PDB file of C-alpha atoms and ligand atoms in Angstrom:
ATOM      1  CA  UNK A   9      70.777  88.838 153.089  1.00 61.00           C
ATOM      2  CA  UNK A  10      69.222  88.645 149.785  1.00 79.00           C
ATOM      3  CA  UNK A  11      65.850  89.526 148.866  1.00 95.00           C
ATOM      4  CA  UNK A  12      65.662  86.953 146.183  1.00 98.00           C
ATOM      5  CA  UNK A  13      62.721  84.808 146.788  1.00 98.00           C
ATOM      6  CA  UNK A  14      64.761  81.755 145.061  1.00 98.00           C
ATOM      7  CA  UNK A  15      67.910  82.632 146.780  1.00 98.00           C
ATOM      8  CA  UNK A  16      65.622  82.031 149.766  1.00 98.00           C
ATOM      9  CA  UNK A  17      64.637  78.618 148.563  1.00 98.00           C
ATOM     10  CA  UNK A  18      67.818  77.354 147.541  1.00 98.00           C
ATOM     11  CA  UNK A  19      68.840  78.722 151.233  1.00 97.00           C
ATOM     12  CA  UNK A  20      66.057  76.543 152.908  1.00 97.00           C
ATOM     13  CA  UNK A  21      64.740  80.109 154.674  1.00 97.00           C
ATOM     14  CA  UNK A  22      61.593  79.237 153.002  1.00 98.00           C
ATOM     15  CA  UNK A  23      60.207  76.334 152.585  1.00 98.00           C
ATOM     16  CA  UNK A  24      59.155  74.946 149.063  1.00 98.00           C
ATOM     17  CA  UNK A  25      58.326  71.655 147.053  1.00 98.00           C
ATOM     18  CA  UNK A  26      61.823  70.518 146.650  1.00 98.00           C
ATOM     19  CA  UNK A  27      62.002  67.751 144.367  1.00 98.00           C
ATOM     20  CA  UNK A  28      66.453  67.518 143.735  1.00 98.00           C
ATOM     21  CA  UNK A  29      69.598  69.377 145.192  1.00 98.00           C
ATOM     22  CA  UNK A  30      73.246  68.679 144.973  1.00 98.00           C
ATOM     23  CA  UNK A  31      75.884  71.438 145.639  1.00 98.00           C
ATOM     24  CA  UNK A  32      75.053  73.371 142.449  1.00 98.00           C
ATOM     25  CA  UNK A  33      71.335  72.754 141.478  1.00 98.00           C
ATOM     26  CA  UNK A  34      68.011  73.376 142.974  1.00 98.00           C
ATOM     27  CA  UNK A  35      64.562  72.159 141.958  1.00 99.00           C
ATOM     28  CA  UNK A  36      61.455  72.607 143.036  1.00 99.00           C
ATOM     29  CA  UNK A  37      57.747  72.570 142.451  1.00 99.00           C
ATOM     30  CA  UNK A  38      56.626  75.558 140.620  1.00 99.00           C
ATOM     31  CA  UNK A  39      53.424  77.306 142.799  1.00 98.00           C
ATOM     32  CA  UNK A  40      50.951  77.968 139.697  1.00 98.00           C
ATOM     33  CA  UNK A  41      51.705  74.759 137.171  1.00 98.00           C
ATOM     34  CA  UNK A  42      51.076  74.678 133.446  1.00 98.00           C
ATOM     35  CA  UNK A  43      51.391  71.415 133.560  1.00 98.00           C
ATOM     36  CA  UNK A  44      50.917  68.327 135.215  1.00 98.00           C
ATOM     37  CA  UNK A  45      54.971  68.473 135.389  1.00 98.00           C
ATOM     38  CA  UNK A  46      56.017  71.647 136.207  1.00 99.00           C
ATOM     39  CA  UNK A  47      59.092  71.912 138.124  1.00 99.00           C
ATOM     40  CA  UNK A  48      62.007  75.252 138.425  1.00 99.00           C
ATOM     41  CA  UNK A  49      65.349  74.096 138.127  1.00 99.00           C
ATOM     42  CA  UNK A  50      67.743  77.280 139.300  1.00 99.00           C
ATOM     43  CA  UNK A  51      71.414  77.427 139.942  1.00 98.00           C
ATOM     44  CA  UNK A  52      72.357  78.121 143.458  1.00 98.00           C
ATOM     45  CA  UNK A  53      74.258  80.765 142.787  1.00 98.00           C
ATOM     46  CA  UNK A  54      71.918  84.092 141.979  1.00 98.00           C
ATOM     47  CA  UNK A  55      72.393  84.804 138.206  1.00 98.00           C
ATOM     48  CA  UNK A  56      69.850  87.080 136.834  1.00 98.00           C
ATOM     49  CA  UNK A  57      69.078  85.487 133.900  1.00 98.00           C
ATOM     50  CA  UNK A  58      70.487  83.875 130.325  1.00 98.00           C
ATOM     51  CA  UNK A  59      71.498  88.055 129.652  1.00 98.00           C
ATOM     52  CA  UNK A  60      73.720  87.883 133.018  1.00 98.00           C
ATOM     53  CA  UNK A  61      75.367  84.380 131.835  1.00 97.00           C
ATOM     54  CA  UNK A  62      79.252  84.579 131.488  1.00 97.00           C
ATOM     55  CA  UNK A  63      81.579  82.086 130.007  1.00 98.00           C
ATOM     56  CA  UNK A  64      82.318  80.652 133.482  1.00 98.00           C
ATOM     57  CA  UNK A  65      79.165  79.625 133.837  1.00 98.00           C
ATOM     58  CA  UNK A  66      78.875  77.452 130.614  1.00 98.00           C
ATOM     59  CA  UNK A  67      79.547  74.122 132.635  1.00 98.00           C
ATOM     60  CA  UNK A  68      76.959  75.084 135.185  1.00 98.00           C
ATOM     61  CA  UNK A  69      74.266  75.822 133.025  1.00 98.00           C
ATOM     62  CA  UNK A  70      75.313  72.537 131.216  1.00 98.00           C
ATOM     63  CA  UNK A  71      74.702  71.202 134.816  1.00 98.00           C
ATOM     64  CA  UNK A  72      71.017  72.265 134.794  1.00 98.00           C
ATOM     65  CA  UNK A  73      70.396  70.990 131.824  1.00 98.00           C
ATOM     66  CA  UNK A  74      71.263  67.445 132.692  1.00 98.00           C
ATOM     67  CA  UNK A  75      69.422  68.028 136.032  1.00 99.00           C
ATOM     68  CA  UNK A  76      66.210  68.550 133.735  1.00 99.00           C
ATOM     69  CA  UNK A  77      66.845  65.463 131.791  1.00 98.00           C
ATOM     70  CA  UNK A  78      67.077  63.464 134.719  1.00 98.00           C
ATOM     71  CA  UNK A  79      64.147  64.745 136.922  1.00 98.00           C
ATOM     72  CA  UNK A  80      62.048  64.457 132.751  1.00 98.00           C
ATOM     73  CA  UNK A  81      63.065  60.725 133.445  1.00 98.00           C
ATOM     74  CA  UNK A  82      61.935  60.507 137.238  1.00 98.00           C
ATOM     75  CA  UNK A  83      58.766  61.978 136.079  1.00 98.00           C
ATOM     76  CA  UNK A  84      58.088  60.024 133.795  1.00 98.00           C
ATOM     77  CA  UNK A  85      57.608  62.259 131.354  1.00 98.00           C
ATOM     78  CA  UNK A  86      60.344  61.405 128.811  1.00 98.00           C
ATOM     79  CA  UNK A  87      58.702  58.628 126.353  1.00 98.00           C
ATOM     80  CA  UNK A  88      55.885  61.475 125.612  1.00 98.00           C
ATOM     81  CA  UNK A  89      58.120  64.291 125.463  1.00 98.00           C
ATOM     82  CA  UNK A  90      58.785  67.650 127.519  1.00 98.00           C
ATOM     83  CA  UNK A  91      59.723  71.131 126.793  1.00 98.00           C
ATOM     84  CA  UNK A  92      62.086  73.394 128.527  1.00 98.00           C
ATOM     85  CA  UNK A  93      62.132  76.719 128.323  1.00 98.00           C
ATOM     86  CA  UNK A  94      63.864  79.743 129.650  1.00 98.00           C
ATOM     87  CA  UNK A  95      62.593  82.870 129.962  1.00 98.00           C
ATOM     88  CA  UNK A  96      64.796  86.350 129.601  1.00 98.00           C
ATOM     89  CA  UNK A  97      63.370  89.432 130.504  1.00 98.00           C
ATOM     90  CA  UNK A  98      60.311  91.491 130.134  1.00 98.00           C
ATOM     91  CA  UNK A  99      59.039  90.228 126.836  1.00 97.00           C
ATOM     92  CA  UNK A 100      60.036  86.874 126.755  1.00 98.00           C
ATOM     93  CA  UNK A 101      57.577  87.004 130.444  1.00 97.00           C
ATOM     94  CA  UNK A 102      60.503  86.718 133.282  1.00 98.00           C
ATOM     95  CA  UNK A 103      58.847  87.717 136.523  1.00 98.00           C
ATOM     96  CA  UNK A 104      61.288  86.687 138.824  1.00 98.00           C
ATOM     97  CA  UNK A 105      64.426  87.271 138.273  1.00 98.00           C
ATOM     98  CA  UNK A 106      67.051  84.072 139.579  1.00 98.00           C
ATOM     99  CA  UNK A 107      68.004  82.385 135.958  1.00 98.00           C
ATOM    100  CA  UNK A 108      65.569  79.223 136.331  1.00 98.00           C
ATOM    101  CA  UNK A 109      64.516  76.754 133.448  1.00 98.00           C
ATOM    102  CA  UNK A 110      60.901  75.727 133.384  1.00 98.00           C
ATOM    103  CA  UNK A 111      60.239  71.848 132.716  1.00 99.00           C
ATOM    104  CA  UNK A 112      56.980  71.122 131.555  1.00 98.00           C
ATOM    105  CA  UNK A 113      55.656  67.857 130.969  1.00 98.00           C
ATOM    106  CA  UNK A 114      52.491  65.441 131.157  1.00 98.00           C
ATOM    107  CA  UNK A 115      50.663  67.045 128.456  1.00 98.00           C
ATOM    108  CA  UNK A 116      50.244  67.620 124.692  1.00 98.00           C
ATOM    109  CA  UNK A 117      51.732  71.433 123.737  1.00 97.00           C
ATOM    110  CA  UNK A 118      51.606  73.233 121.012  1.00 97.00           C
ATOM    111  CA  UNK A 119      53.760  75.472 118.744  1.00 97.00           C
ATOM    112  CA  UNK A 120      54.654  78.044 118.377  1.00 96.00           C
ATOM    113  CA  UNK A 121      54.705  79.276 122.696  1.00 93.00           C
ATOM    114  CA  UNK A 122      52.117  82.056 123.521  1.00 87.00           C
TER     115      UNK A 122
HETATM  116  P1  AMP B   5      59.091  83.359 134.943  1.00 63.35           P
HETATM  117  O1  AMP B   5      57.767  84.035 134.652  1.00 63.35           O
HETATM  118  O2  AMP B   5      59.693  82.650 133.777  1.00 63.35           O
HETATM  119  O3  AMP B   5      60.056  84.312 135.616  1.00 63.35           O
HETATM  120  O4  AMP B   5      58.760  82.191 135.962  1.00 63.35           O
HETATM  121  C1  AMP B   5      58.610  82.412 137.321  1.00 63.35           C
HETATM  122  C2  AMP B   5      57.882  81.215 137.851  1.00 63.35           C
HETATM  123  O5  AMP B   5      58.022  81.201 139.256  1.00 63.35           O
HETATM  124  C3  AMP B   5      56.383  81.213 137.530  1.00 63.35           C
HETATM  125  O6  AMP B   5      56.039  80.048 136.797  1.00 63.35           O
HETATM  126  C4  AMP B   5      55.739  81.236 138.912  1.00 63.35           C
HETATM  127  O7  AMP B   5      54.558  80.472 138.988  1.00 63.35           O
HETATM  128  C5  AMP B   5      56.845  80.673 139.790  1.00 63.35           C
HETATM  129  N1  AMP B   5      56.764  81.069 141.180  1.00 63.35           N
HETATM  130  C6  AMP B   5      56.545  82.326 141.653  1.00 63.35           C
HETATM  131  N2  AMP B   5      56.507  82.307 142.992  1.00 63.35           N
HETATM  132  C7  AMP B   5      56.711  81.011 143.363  1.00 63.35           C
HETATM  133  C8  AMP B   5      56.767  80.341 144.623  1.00 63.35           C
HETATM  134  N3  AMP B   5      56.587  81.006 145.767  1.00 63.35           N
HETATM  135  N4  AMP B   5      56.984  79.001 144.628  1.00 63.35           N
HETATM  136  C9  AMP B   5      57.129  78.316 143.471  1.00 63.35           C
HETATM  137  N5  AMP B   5      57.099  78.905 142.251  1.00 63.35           N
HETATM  138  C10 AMP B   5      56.874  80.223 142.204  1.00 63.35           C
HETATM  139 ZN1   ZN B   6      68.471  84.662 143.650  1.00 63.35          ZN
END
């Protein structure tokens, strides 16, 4: 069993804010928002991070980018504009460590990212 706490989500052995799934994506509510959007979209395979990305998982990762752009435009959030980001590793602030691209949304941010 893995001890991934996202492998658990995308799993359903604990429950979380789901807001889309299909047989490759996951996305969900993320549990301290920094912004009035802020949902995780993960694949539901368990890759580390962008480091741990191989060429077979270009058209995946493609994948959760268009899952982003369509939950930006369920939210509502698309006319104003959104930001995505990815974090990899220690520096860049990864703290948990299932590949999963943040989408933000609902408010005014600034440049450049703390
Ligand atoms: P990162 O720091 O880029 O690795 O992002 C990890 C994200 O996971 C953070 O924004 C956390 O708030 C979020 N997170 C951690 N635990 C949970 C949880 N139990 N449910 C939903 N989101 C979580
Ligand atoms: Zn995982």
């Amino acid at each position: 069993m893995s001890e991934c706490l996202f492998c658990k989500f995308v799993n359903h052995e604990i429950p979380t804010q789901v807001v889309y799934e299909d047989e490759r994506a996951f996305a969900f509510r993320d549990i301290n928002p920094q912004a009035p959007t802020h949902i995780l979209v993960v694949p539901r395979q368990h890759i580390e991070n962008l480091a741990a990305m191989h060429t077979e998982h270009e058209s995946l990762m493609g994948h959760l980018l268009w899952v982003c752009a369509e939950l930006a435009r369920q939210e509502g959030i698309e006319a104003e504009g959104y930001r995505v980001v990815l974090n990899t590793n220690r520096a860049a602030g990864q703290s948990v460590y299932h590949l999963h691209f943040h989408l933000l949304g609902g408010r005014h941010m600034t440049w450049p990212p703390g």
